[in-house]
Structure formats: structure tokens, C-alpha cells
XYZ file of C-alpha atoms in Angstrom:
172
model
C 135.367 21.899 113.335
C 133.807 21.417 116.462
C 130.638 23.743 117.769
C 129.697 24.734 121.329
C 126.644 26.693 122.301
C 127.478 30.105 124.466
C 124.862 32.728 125.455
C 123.918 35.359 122.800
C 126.232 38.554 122.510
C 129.503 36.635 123.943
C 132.450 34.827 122.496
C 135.677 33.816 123.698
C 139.008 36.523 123.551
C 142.060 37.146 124.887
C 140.790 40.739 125.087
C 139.364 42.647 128.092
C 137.079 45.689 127.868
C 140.030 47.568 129.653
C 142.369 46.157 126.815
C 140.292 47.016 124.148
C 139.594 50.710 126.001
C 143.124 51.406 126.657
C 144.295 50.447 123.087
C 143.070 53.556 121.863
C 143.677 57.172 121.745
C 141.182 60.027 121.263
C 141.694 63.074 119.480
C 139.851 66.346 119.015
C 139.156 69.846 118.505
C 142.434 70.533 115.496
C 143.364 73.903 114.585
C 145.991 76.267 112.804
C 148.174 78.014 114.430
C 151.267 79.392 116.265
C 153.063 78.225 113.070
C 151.739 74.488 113.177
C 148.601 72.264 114.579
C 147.587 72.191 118.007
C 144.873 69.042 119.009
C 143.725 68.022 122.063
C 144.524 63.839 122.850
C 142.781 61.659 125.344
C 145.464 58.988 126.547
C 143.510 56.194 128.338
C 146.088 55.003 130.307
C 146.080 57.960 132.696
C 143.142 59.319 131.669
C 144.164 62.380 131.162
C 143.859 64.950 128.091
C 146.444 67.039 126.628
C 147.233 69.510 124.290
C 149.564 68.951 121.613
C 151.800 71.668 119.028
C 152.848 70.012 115.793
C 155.161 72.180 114.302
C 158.592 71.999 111.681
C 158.317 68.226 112.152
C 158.200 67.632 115.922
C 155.555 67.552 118.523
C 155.768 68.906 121.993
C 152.999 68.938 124.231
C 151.484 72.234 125.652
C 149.924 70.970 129.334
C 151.632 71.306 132.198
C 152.537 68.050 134.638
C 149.260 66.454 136.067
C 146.907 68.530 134.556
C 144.002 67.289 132.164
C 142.434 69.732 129.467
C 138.305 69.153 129.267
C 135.371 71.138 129.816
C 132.595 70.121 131.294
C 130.311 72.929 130.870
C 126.283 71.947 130.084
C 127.322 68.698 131.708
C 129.010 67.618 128.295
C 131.565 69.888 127.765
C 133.159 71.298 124.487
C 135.382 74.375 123.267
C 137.893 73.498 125.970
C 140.907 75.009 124.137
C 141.786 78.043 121.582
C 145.081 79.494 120.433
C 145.545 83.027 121.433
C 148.719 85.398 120.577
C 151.743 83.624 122.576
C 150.162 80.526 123.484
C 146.570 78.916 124.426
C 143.982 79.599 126.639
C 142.486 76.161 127.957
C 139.945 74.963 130.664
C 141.598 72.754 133.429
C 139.276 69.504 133.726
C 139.783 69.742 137.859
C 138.605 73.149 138.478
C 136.930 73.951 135.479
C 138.870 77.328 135.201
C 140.289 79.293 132.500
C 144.301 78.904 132.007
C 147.179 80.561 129.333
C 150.101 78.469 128.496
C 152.987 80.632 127.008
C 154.335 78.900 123.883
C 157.952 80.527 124.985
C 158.031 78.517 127.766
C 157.873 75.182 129.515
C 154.363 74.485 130.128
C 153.117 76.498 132.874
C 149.520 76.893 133.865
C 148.896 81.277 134.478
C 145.170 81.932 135.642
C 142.599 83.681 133.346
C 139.561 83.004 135.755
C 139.109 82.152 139.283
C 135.825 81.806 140.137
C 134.274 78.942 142.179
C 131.530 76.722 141.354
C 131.915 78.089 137.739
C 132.616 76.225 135.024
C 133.838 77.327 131.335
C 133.442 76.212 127.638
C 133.583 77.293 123.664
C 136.447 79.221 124.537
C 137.762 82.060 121.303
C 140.080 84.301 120.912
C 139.106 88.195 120.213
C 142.668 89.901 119.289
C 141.107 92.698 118.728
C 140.310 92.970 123.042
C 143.382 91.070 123.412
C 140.748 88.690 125.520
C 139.457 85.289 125.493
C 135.434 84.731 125.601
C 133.917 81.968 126.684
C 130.680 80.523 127.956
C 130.635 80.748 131.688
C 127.875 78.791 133.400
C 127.647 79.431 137.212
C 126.206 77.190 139.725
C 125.906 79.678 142.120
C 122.736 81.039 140.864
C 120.680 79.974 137.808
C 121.281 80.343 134.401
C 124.508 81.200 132.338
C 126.822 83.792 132.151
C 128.836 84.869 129.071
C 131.419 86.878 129.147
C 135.103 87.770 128.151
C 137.777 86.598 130.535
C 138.642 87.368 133.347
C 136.252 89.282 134.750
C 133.696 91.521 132.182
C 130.481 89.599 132.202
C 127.053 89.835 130.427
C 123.965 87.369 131.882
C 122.076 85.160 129.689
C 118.163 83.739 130.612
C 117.840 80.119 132.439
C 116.685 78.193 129.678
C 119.153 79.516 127.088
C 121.772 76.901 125.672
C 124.084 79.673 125.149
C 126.597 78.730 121.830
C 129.715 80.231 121.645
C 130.841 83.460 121.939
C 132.625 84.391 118.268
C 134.459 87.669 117.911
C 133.120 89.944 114.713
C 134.968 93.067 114.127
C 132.792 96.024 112.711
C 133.074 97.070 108.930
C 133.334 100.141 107.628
């Protein structure tokens, strides 16, 4: 078999990096609920993220048209879904706002937050407040904000990595 010399690291394939990139499918963030599994799924060929119900045996997908699920708070995002009562609460990747899809109906995206140059992450459901908190980090001044949505807010120092916000009923 013949031999040729080629510079270190490369090889001959049929193969691109796009190829390779777009051969593969990224999934996070599962949990129970609304009688099944919902996950969020990175598709590389549109780039896009989605939310996905797996329940009785079929999937249906819980985004709306031309919308992409990811948050980008801290700069790296996370917590970009939860399940609430009727549906889920999710960040939109474009505006980084807070969104409900109903699960009774075709994916529609209903406002939680509207807030410019805000962006919000480690979202979780309180049924107890019937609200979702999340971690809301502003641009328009420094530091973070935490709060319920939409609108009740406490402020948290610059310098604080804030985690998420978890719900804990009082006992007794």
C-alpha cells in the first residue's frame, strides 16, 4: 500500500466541517411533564432550537413558526425553558424575552416580559404564585435583577452570579 506524506492534523475525506456539523442534532434540558417529556433540540440545518412534547407515543413540537428557544443570559445562557400549568414558559433566542405556549393550542408565542435590553434565564415554575421566576439580567444599568415574571422584581449586587430562582413552599 502506497504512503504519501501530508501536513500533521489533516487527512483526506469526503467530509466537510459543515457536513460533519450539520449531521448532528443537539438535545437538552429533559423534563416530566404535561403527561409526557418535553426537551429542547438544536437542528443545525436552520439553526434554530425547539421545544419538543413526547407524549402517548407521538411528538409534536411546542415553538411557534420562526422562532428559536435559547437564553443567553451571563453571555452563556441556560434555564431557557420550564413547564408551567397549561403549557411552557420559554425565552425567545431573538429578544431574549419571556414567552407561554398553551399546550391546548397551536403553538402561539403570548408575552410574559417585555422589557428591552433585558435578557432572561433559569426559568421555574412557582404554582403556588401561579408565576414563573427567572433570572433577569439588565443591561440598562449594572448588575442583575431577579424576579418573578412579569413585572415584581428584587435587585441583586454587581458581582453576584445569581443561580436560579427555585420555589420552596413554607412548612408547617
Amino acid at each position: 500500500m502506497p504512503t504519501h506524506s501530508m501536513p500533521y492534523g489533516s487527512w483526506p475525506s469526503r467530509w466537510s466541517a459543515a457536513d460533519a456539523a450539520a449531521a448532528s442534532r443537539d438535545f437538552a434540558g429533559l423534563q416530566a411533564g404535561l403527561g409526557g417529556l418535553v426537551w429542547l433540540e438544536y437542528r443545525p440545518e436552520d439553526g434554530r432550537c425547539r421545544l419538543w412534547l413526547w407524549r402517548d407515543g407521538t411528538t409534536r413540537c411546542l415553538t411557534p413558526a420562526r422562532r428559536s428557544v435559547r437564553s443567553r443570559i451571563y453571555e452563556y445562557g441556560g434555564g431557557a425553558f420550564c413547564i408551567v400549568d397549561d403549557g411552557v414558559a420559554w425565552v425567545d433566542e431573538s429578544d431574549q424575552q419571556v414567552y407561554r405556549t398553551r399546550l391546548a393550542e397551536a403553538p402561539v408565542a403570548e408575552a410574559l416580559t417585555a422589557q428591552a435590553r433585558r435578557r432572561y434565564g433559569d426559568l421555574h415554575h412557582a404554582p403556588a404564585w401561579n408565576a414563573v421566576l427567572a433570572v433577569e439580567e439588565s443591561h440598562a444599568a449594572k448588575g442583575w435583577r431577579t424576579g418573578w415574571s412579569p413585572c415584581r422584581c428584587m435587585t441583586v449586587r454587581t458581582g453576584c452570579w445569581p443561580r436560579a430562582p427555585i420555589f420552596m413552599p413554607r412548612r408547617g
